[in-house]
Short mmCIF file of C-alpha atoms and ligand atoms in Angstrom, two decimals:
data_model
loop_
_atom_site.label_atom_id
_atom_site.label_comp_id
_atom_site.label_asym_id
_atom_site.label_seq_id
_atom_site.Cartn_x
_atom_site.Cartn_y
_atom_site.Cartn_z
CA MET A 1 195.54 76.91 4.82
CA ILE A 2 198.90 78.58 4.36
CA LEU A 3 199.96 80.65 7.59
CA HIS A 4 196.45 82.14 7.88
CA PRO A 5 192.76 81.07 7.43
CA THR A 6 192.81 83.57 4.28
CA TYR A 7 195.06 81.45 2.32
CA ASP A 8 194.73 78.22 0.66
CA VAL A 9 195.29 76.39 -2.79
CA ASN A 10 192.62 75.39 -5.28
CA ALA A 11 192.04 72.66 -7.54
CA ALA A 12 194.13 74.77 -10.44
CA GLY A 13 197.00 74.80 -7.83
CA HIS A 14 196.89 78.42 -7.53
CA LEU A 15 197.21 80.41 -4.41
CA THR A 16 193.46 81.67 -3.24
CA ALA A 17 192.88 84.55 -0.85
CA ALA A 18 189.62 84.67 0.96
CA GLY A 19 188.38 81.80 -1.30
CA LEU A 20 189.26 83.65 -4.55
CA ASP A 21 191.91 82.70 -7.19
CA THR A 22 194.83 84.99 -7.03
CA VAL A 23 196.10 84.20 -10.21
CA GLU A 24 192.77 85.33 -11.93
CA LEU A 25 192.53 88.58 -9.61
CA ALA A 26 196.19 89.16 -10.98
CA ARG A 27 194.76 88.97 -14.48
CA GLU A 28 191.83 91.18 -13.72
CA PHE A 29 193.50 93.87 -11.40
CA GLY A 30 196.80 93.95 -12.65
CA THR A 31 199.85 93.58 -10.67
CA PRO A 32 201.25 94.71 -8.40
CA ALA A 33 198.20 94.60 -6.11
CA TYR A 34 197.50 94.73 -2.47
CA LEU A 35 194.44 92.19 -1.62
CA LEU A 36 192.53 92.64 1.45
CA ASP A 37 190.23 90.00 3.03
CA THR A 38 187.78 92.46 4.81
CA ASP A 39 185.70 89.45 6.37
CA ALA A 40 189.10 88.39 8.18
CA VAL A 41 189.60 92.00 9.35
CA ARG A 42 186.17 92.09 10.68
CA ALA A 43 186.84 88.87 12.57
CA MET A 44 189.88 90.31 14.15
CA CYS A 45 187.54 93.65 15.09
CA ARG A 46 184.85 91.33 16.72
CA LEU A 47 187.50 89.22 18.61
CA TYR A 48 189.00 92.41 19.89
CA LYS A 49 185.65 93.74 20.87
CA SER A 50 184.36 90.73 22.49
CA ALA A 51 187.61 89.99 24.71
CA PHE A 52 187.56 93.54 25.58
CA HIS A 53 183.72 93.35 26.91
CA ASP A 54 184.57 90.21 28.80
CA PHE A 55 187.99 90.81 30.33
CA PHE A 56 188.46 94.82 30.48
CA GLY A 57 184.91 95.69 31.08
CA PRO A 58 182.00 97.33 29.16
CA ALA A 59 183.35 100.80 29.17
CA SER A 60 186.55 99.47 27.28
CA THR A 61 186.91 99.58 23.70
CA PRO A 62 189.54 98.69 20.89
CA ALA A 63 190.97 101.57 18.90
CA PHE A 64 192.29 100.54 15.21
CA ALA A 65 195.66 102.19 14.80
CA GLY A 66 195.10 103.58 11.21
CA LYS A 67 198.81 104.07 10.65
CA ALA A 68 198.84 100.23 9.99
CA LEU A 69 196.50 100.81 7.08
CA CYS A 70 194.51 103.76 6.08
CA TYR A 71 191.89 104.62 3.39
CA LYS A 72 188.36 105.74 3.46
CA GLY A 73 186.66 102.30 3.04
CA LEU A 74 188.43 100.69 5.94
CA TYR A 75 187.69 103.56 8.24
CA ARG A 76 184.04 102.65 7.34
CA LEU A 77 184.89 99.02 8.36
CA ILE A 78 186.10 100.04 11.74
CA ALA A 79 183.04 102.28 12.21
CA GLU A 80 180.52 99.52 11.38
CA GLU A 81 182.48 97.26 13.55
CA GLY A 82 182.09 99.86 16.61
CA LEU A 83 185.90 100.24 17.04
CA ALA A 84 187.53 103.66 18.27
CA ALA A 85 190.30 104.83 16.17
CA ASP A 86 193.96 106.05 16.67
CA CYS A 87 195.02 108.59 14.27
CA VAL A 88 198.77 109.90 14.24
CA SER A 89 198.59 112.78 11.59
CA PRO A 90 196.26 115.32 10.16
CA GLY A 91 196.29 113.18 7.02
CA GLU A 92 194.69 110.30 8.95
CA LEU A 93 192.37 112.55 10.70
CA VAL A 94 190.95 113.99 7.50
CA THR A 95 190.59 110.36 6.03
CA ALA A 96 188.66 109.17 9.17
CA HIS A 97 186.33 112.23 8.78
CA ALA A 98 185.94 111.92 4.92
CA ALA A 99 184.95 108.54 5.47
CA GLY A 100 182.18 109.52 8.01
CA PHE A 101 183.91 108.25 10.95
CA PRO A 102 182.52 109.19 14.33
CA MET A 103 185.19 111.89 15.42
CA ALA A 104 184.47 111.58 18.99
CA LYS A 105 186.04 108.16 18.98
CA VAL A 106 189.16 109.44 17.88
CA PHE A 107 192.56 109.66 19.59
CA PHE A 108 194.72 112.03 17.93
CA HIS A 109 198.65 111.02 18.35
CA GLY A 110 202.09 112.42 17.67
CA ASN A 111 205.29 113.69 19.21
CA ASN A 112 204.87 116.61 17.42
CA LYS A 113 201.68 117.95 16.27
CA THR A 114 201.65 121.60 14.81
CA ASP A 115 199.42 124.24 15.78
CA ALA A 116 197.48 123.58 12.54
CA ASP A 117 197.15 120.12 13.40
CA LEU A 118 195.70 120.88 16.64
CA ALA A 119 193.44 123.31 15.40
CA LEU A 120 192.22 121.08 12.78
CA ALA A 121 191.69 118.42 15.49
CA LEU A 122 189.49 120.80 17.56
CA ASP A 123 187.59 121.62 14.20
CA LEU A 124 186.96 118.24 13.17
CA GLY A 125 185.53 117.20 16.76
CA VAL A 126 188.41 114.87 17.87
CA GLY A 127 187.49 112.96 20.97
CA HIS A 128 190.64 112.82 22.48
CA ILE A 129 193.89 114.48 22.05
CA VAL A 130 196.84 112.60 23.20
CA VAL A 131 199.27 115.07 24.55
CA ASP A 132 202.81 114.48 24.22
CA SER A 133 204.63 116.95 25.73
CA PRO A 134 204.24 120.09 28.19
CA ASP A 135 204.99 122.47 24.80
CA GLU A 136 202.21 120.76 23.14
CA LEU A 137 199.91 121.15 26.33
CA GLU A 138 200.49 124.92 26.20
CA ALA A 139 200.08 125.41 22.60
CA LEU A 140 196.63 123.29 22.67
CA ALA A 141 195.75 125.47 25.68
CA GLN A 142 196.41 128.58 23.71
CA ILE A 143 194.49 127.37 20.65
CA ALA A 144 191.58 125.61 22.60
CA ALA A 145 191.04 128.94 24.40
CA GLY A 146 191.10 130.86 21.06
CA LYS A 147 188.38 128.86 19.99
CA GLY A 148 186.14 128.47 23.16
CA ALA A 149 186.59 124.77 23.13
CA LYS A 150 187.50 122.45 26.07
CA PRO A 151 189.10 119.22 24.47
CA ARG A 152 189.52 116.12 26.60
CA ILE A 153 193.01 114.99 26.57
CA LEU A 154 195.05 111.96 27.73
CA LEU A 155 198.83 112.15 28.40
CA ARG A 156 201.37 110.19 26.85
CA ILE A 157 203.65 108.74 29.52
CA THR A 158 206.75 106.94 28.93
CA PRO A 159 206.63 103.70 31.21
CA GLY A 160 210.29 102.80 30.40
CA ILE A 161 209.61 99.35 28.84
CA ASP A 162 212.24 97.34 26.67
CA PRO A 163 209.77 95.19 24.72
CA HIS A 164 212.40 93.00 23.49
CA THR A 165 211.82 93.79 19.95
CA HIS A 166 213.28 95.48 17.12
CA LYS A 167 214.97 98.46 17.98
CA LYS A 168 213.54 100.94 15.62
CA ILE A 169 210.23 100.21 16.83
CA ILE A 170 210.49 100.31 20.62
CA THR A 171 208.84 103.35 21.81
CA GLY A 172 208.17 102.84 25.57
CA ASN A 173 212.08 103.29 26.62
CA VAL A 174 212.88 106.30 28.65
CA ASP A 175 215.21 107.44 25.73
CA SER A 176 212.29 108.02 23.48
CA LYS A 177 211.02 110.68 21.54
CA PHE A 178 207.60 109.81 22.88
CA GLY A 179 206.23 111.19 25.84
CA MET A 180 207.13 112.10 29.44
CA ALA A 181 208.98 109.49 31.52
CA ILE A 182 207.75 108.06 35.07
CA ALA A 183 211.32 107.36 35.82
CA THR A 184 212.56 111.03 35.66
CA GLY A 185 209.94 112.47 37.30
CA GLN A 186 208.76 114.64 34.25
CA ALA A 187 205.32 112.86 34.10
CA ASP A 188 204.46 113.82 37.59
CA SER A 189 204.99 117.62 36.44
CA PHE A 190 203.13 116.97 33.15
CA VAL A 191 200.40 115.73 34.97
CA LYS A 192 200.19 118.76 37.35
CA ALA A 193 200.40 121.17 34.68
CA ALA A 194 197.71 119.31 32.65
CA LEU A 195 195.35 119.74 35.82
CA ALA A 196 196.25 123.10 36.33
CA CYS A 197 195.20 124.11 33.07
CA PRO A 198 191.70 125.56 32.48
CA PHE A 199 191.34 124.81 28.89
CA VAL A 200 191.81 121.03 28.82
CA THR A 201 190.04 118.33 30.58
CA LEU A 202 192.41 115.33 31.65
CA ASP A 203 190.95 112.02 31.07
CA GLY A 204 193.85 109.81 31.74
CA PHE A 205 196.81 108.43 30.61
CA HIS A 206 198.28 106.85 27.32
CA CYS A 207 201.33 104.42 26.81
CA HIS A 208 202.72 102.47 23.88
CA VAL A 209 205.57 99.99 24.31
CA GLY A 210 206.28 98.61 21.02
CA SER A 211 205.17 96.62 18.08
CA GLN A 212 205.16 93.04 16.87
CA ILE A 213 205.83 91.78 20.30
CA PHE A 214 204.90 88.18 21.02
CA ASP A 215 205.35 87.96 24.81
CA ILE A 216 202.76 89.18 27.05
CA GLU A 217 205.31 90.63 29.71
CA PRO A 218 205.67 94.03 28.10
CA PHE A 219 201.75 94.65 28.30
CA ARG A 220 201.87 93.30 31.65
CA ASP A 221 204.74 95.36 32.73
CA ALA A 222 203.10 98.45 31.16
CA CYS A 223 199.75 97.79 33.21
CA ASP A 224 201.56 97.32 36.22
CA ILE A 225 203.80 100.46 35.86
CA MET A 226 201.03 102.55 34.62
CA LEU A 227 198.41 101.60 37.18
CA ALA A 228 200.82 102.23 39.90
CA PHE A 229 201.48 105.79 38.38
CA LEU A 230 197.64 106.21 38.38
CA ALA A 231 197.44 105.29 41.91
CA ARG A 232 200.43 107.68 42.82
CA THR A 233 198.75 110.44 40.92
CA ARG A 234 195.60 110.28 43.10
CA GLN A 235 197.49 110.18 46.12
CA THR A 236 199.33 113.50 45.40
CA THR A 237 196.78 115.16 43.04
CA GLY A 238 193.48 113.80 43.90
CA PHE A 239 193.00 113.12 40.30
CA GLU A 240 191.82 109.46 39.62
CA ALA A 241 192.13 108.75 35.89
CA PRO A 242 189.00 107.32 34.34
CA VAL A 243 191.07 106.28 31.22
CA LEU A 244 194.02 104.09 30.88
CA ASN A 245 195.26 103.58 27.01
CA ILE A 246 198.02 101.06 26.76
CA GLY A 247 198.82 101.35 23.20
CA GLY A 248 199.11 98.86 20.33
CA GLY A 249 201.70 96.34 19.72
CA PHE A 250 200.61 92.74 19.36
CA GLY A 251 202.66 90.40 16.95
CA VAL A 252 201.37 88.83 13.93
CA ARG A 253 202.81 85.48 12.45
CA TYR A 254 204.60 86.52 9.15
CA THR A 255 206.15 83.16 8.49
CA GLU A 256 206.00 79.46 9.98
CA ARG A 257 208.95 80.61 12.28
CA ASP A 258 206.55 83.14 14.28
CA PRO A 259 204.51 81.62 16.88
CA ALA A 260 200.71 81.76 16.65
CA ILE A 261 198.96 83.96 19.28
CA ASP A 262 195.93 83.57 20.91
CA TYR A 263 194.94 87.16 21.32
CA ARG A 264 191.92 86.73 23.61
CA ALA A 265 194.01 84.40 26.04
CA ASN A 266 196.41 87.50 26.09
CA ILE A 267 193.68 90.07 26.84
CA GLN A 268 192.27 87.95 29.33
CA ALA A 269 195.75 87.40 31.10
CA LEU A 270 195.81 91.47 30.98
CA GLY A 271 192.30 91.82 32.39
CA THR A 272 193.58 89.67 35.33
CA GLU A 273 196.56 91.76 35.94
CA ILE A 274 194.66 95.15 35.57
CA ASP A 275 191.96 93.66 38.33
CA ARG A 276 194.81 92.72 40.50
CA MET A 277 196.78 95.96 40.30
CA CYS A 278 193.61 97.85 41.08
CA ALA A 279 192.75 95.90 44.10
CA LEU A 280 196.28 96.18 45.38
CA HIS A 281 196.09 99.93 45.07
CA GLY A 282 192.77 100.68 45.92
CA VAL A 283 191.65 102.46 42.64
CA LYS A 284 188.58 102.29 40.68
CA LYS A 285 189.15 100.07 37.26
CA PRO A 286 189.58 102.75 34.59
CA ALA A 287 188.17 102.24 31.08
CA ILE A 288 190.91 100.17 29.15
CA LEU A 289 191.99 101.37 25.65
CA MET A 290 194.25 99.16 23.44
CA GLU A 291 195.30 100.34 19.96
CA PRO A 292 195.83 97.41 17.63
CA GLY A 293 196.80 97.94 14.12
CA ARG A 294 198.91 95.36 12.83
CA SER A 295 197.15 92.43 14.28
CA ILE A 296 193.92 93.69 12.94
CA VAL A 297 195.01 93.98 9.31
CA ALA A 298 198.44 92.35 8.68
CA ALA A 299 197.35 88.74 8.11
CA ALA A 300 194.25 89.63 5.94
CA GLY A 301 196.51 91.28 3.46
CA CYS A 302 198.57 90.08 0.73
CA THR A 303 200.62 91.57 -2.24
CA LEU A 304 200.22 90.03 -5.56
CA TYR A 305 203.50 90.72 -8.18
CA THR A 306 204.43 89.37 -11.68
CA VAL A 307 207.69 87.75 -11.88
CA GLY A 308 209.78 89.65 -14.89
CA SER A 309 213.13 87.62 -14.89
CA VAL A 310 214.80 84.67 -13.04
CA LYS A 311 218.69 84.80 -12.98
CA THR A 312 220.64 82.76 -11.04
CA ILE A 313 224.32 83.30 -10.36
CA PRO A 314 226.30 80.45 -10.02
CA GLY A 315 227.84 79.96 -6.82
CA PHE A 316 225.96 82.62 -5.36
CA ARG A 317 222.03 82.98 -5.49
CA SER A 318 219.06 83.32 -7.70
CA TYR A 319 217.26 86.57 -7.88
CA VAL A 320 213.63 86.52 -8.82
CA SER A 321 212.71 90.21 -10.02
CA VAL A 322 208.98 91.35 -9.79
CA ASP A 323 207.20 94.55 -10.60
CA GLY A 324 206.88 96.15 -7.29
CA GLY A 325 209.46 96.36 -4.34
CA MET A 326 210.53 98.92 -1.82
CA PRO A 327 207.99 101.36 -3.00
CA ASP A 328 204.85 99.12 -2.31
CA ASN A 329 206.73 97.44 0.75
CA PRO A 330 209.80 99.42 2.20
CA ARG A 331 209.49 96.86 5.35
CA TYR A 332 212.49 94.67 4.06
CA ALA A 333 214.61 97.57 3.35
CA LEU A 334 214.02 99.27 6.69
CA TYR A 335 213.86 96.50 8.90
CA GLN A 336 214.81 93.10 6.81
CA SER A 337 211.17 92.00 8.12
CA ALA A 338 210.53 88.41 7.12
CA TYR A 339 207.78 87.00 4.93
CA THR A 340 206.23 84.22 3.49
CA VAL A 341 206.59 84.23 -0.36
CA VAL A 342 204.69 81.90 -2.45
CA ASN A 343 204.40 81.18 -5.97
CA ALA A 344 200.64 81.85 -6.64
CA SER A 345 200.56 80.35 -9.89
CA ARG A 346 202.26 77.02 -8.69
CA ALA A 347 201.15 76.90 -5.23
CA ALA A 348 200.48 73.17 -5.05
CA GLU A 349 204.04 72.50 -6.13
CA LYS A 350 206.81 71.86 -3.68
CA ALA A 351 208.61 75.38 -2.61
CA ALA A 352 212.20 74.06 -3.67
CA PHE A 353 213.61 76.98 -5.39
CA PRO A 354 215.80 79.12 -2.96
CA CYS A 355 215.84 82.62 -3.94
CA THR A 356 216.05 86.22 -3.12
CA VAL A 357 213.02 88.45 -4.23
CA ALA A 358 214.26 91.70 -5.88
CA GLY A 359 211.98 94.73 -6.69
CA ARG A 360 212.24 96.90 -9.63
CA CYS A 361 214.01 100.07 -8.23
CA CYS A 362 217.40 101.16 -9.15
CA GLU A 363 218.44 100.42 -5.38
CA SER A 364 220.54 97.21 -4.56
CA GLY A 365 218.75 97.38 -1.08
CA ASP A 366 215.32 97.04 -3.07
CA LEU A 367 214.61 93.58 -1.75
CA LEU A 368 211.24 92.12 -0.49
CA ALA A 369 212.60 88.70 1.03
CA GLU A 370 216.14 87.10 1.17
CA ASP A 371 216.80 83.36 1.29
CA VAL A 372 213.03 82.02 0.63
CA SER A 373 212.21 79.15 -1.06
CA VAL A 374 209.25 78.78 -3.68
CA ALA A 375 208.02 76.74 -6.55
CA LYS A 376 210.56 77.50 -9.47
CA PRO A 377 209.07 80.64 -10.92
CA SER A 378 209.34 81.68 -14.54
CA ARG A 379 208.59 84.91 -16.26
CA GLY A 380 205.00 85.82 -15.96
CA ASP A 381 204.32 83.59 -12.95
CA ILE A 382 202.25 85.70 -10.16
CA LEU A 383 204.07 85.73 -7.21
CA ALA A 384 202.30 86.67 -3.82
CA VAL A 385 203.76 88.11 -0.61
CA LEU A 386 201.60 87.01 2.38
CA VAL A 387 200.76 88.91 5.30
CA THR A 388 201.11 92.75 4.09
CA GLY A 389 198.11 94.06 5.20
CA ALA A 390 199.75 96.36 7.74
CA TYR A 391 202.43 98.88 7.17
CA ASN A 392 202.65 98.27 3.43
CA TYR A 393 199.96 100.28 1.61
CA SER A 394 200.29 102.92 4.53
CA MET A 395 203.94 103.17 4.27
CA ALA A 396 204.05 103.12 0.11
CA SER A 397 205.93 105.43 -1.80
CA ASN A 398 206.07 106.73 -5.17
CA TYR A 399 210.24 106.14 -5.09
CA ASN A 400 211.53 105.86 -8.64
CA ARG A 401 208.12 107.20 -9.63
CA ILE A 402 206.45 104.16 -9.50
CA PRO A 403 202.43 104.51 -9.31
CA ARG A 404 201.11 102.73 -6.07
CA PRO A 405 199.14 99.52 -6.54
CA PRO A 406 195.52 99.64 -5.88
CA VAL A 407 193.69 98.04 -2.88
CA ILE A 408 191.41 95.47 -3.56
CA GLU A 409 188.81 94.04 -1.01
CA LEU A 410 187.89 90.54 -0.78
CA SER A 411 184.44 89.78 0.83
CA GLY A 412 181.96 87.07 0.54
CA GLY A 413 183.54 85.65 -2.85
CA LYS A 414 183.79 89.10 -4.49
CA ALA A 415 186.73 91.45 -5.21
CA THR A 416 186.17 95.27 -5.39
CA VAL A 417 188.52 98.28 -5.67
CA ALA A 418 188.92 99.99 -2.44
CA VAL A 419 191.71 102.28 -3.66
CA ARG A 420 192.21 102.57 -7.30
CA ARG A 421 195.70 101.84 -8.87
CA GLU A 422 197.74 105.37 -9.18
CA THR A 423 198.14 106.38 -12.65
CA TYR A 424 201.04 108.17 -14.52
CA ASP A 425 198.83 111.27 -14.58
CA ASP A 426 198.46 111.02 -10.85
CA LEU A 427 202.32 110.95 -10.63
CA ILE A 428 202.65 114.18 -12.24
CA ARG A 429 199.69 115.98 -11.16
CA LEU A 430 201.29 118.05 -8.45
CA ASP A 431 204.20 118.97 -10.71
CA VAL A 432 203.81 122.84 -11.68
C1 LIG B 1 202.15 102.18 16.23
C2 LIG B 1 201.22 102.51 17.34
C3 LIG B 1 200.29 101.62 17.44
C4 LIG B 1 199.59 100.32 16.65
O1 LIG B 1 200.85 99.28 16.78
P1 LIG B 1 200.60 97.95 16.15
O2 LIG B 1 201.83 97.58 16.48
O3 LIG B 1 200.47 98.14 14.82
O4 LIG B 1 199.66 97.29 17.08
C5 LIG B 1 199.29 101.92 18.12
N1 LIG B 1 199.45 103.14 19.25
C6 LIG B 1 200.29 104.07 19.04
C7 LIG B 1 200.57 105.17 19.83
C8 LIG B 1 201.21 103.47 17.84
O5 LIG B 1 202.18 104.55 17.99
#
């Protein structure tokens, strides 16, 4: 096993993913290519479902955050596993709908949903709209009134928590573009406005404190603050929220330096805290929702590349250039995210060649990893970047007019194309 159960080395000395030889997969499907071990994704769904059932109660459910990875086949898998889904854009809604996902189990997020987005959500029968601001509440009320609909909503509340994670992915702070803050009193008026609106049904509250969080503390703090808010709201308005959605954010092990996470133990700890807070405030335990994205799909995915050149600059460093880069994985360029890189063609050899892995774009910042060590590669070797299942395909672009790689699902010893590779024709299709 390398880092996660999905990855190992076979007798040929090649990296395997879900038991399949990645060098053979590269030959069959070409590179770059995203691989996804869907059995591992299902295992994570089941882990979340059973932990939620045991520690949050039978009314509680995990909702997969589609922004981590979004294509029709994945929504079908998520539906089969019985999870709800969190969508953050009309494009994600349309994808879920096209996959036959039960739209009543969808939560629709976003800090700026347009009138068209809101109308689409109502037309598609989205279960809950997570209303982000009073402006949006007013717009939704008008659109719903026009359609004779009465959508169920949650209100996005900002609990004001710094989860000690990367600044760009902190979203629970008071100074945030998302939601209305408790600390400023704006959350209270938001609730009153929603309760007074005859065109929506308020079901509860939502918050999201950040992403790639290893520590249980920010989640515990969020539960404490949100349950205290729920109790206070009952006192001031008589409304006792039946639903509390505490967002996503559990971390994932990208390198040996990251700790391994016991998700079930974390959920148990949160369940205990929620029970304690409900008893303390004398409120009925709401249905608890969480929206894991990264932790469901990240570890199950890896990206295969072909090495094009290995250049050593004496006194500086060695660059290994591959046939992908920031268009298929912008996370290093955006956040200097650390990854584990393996020479899949020589996975049994010692990883003793220190290097920087560079993409193929005309952009010096187009790197996938700096100062990593792999078994010494040469042109034609297959390089694998592990744990790319989340925020890679979903963040991919066509920068430099590079076609997006395919998504290849691996399950039960078989590999199937779930998203085909973009062609040059796809690239120019929209050009008039
Ligand atoms: C990003 C996001 C998630 C998913 O976060 P992960 O870190 O991938 O688990 C869930 N809910 C909301 C509202 C988000 O913005």
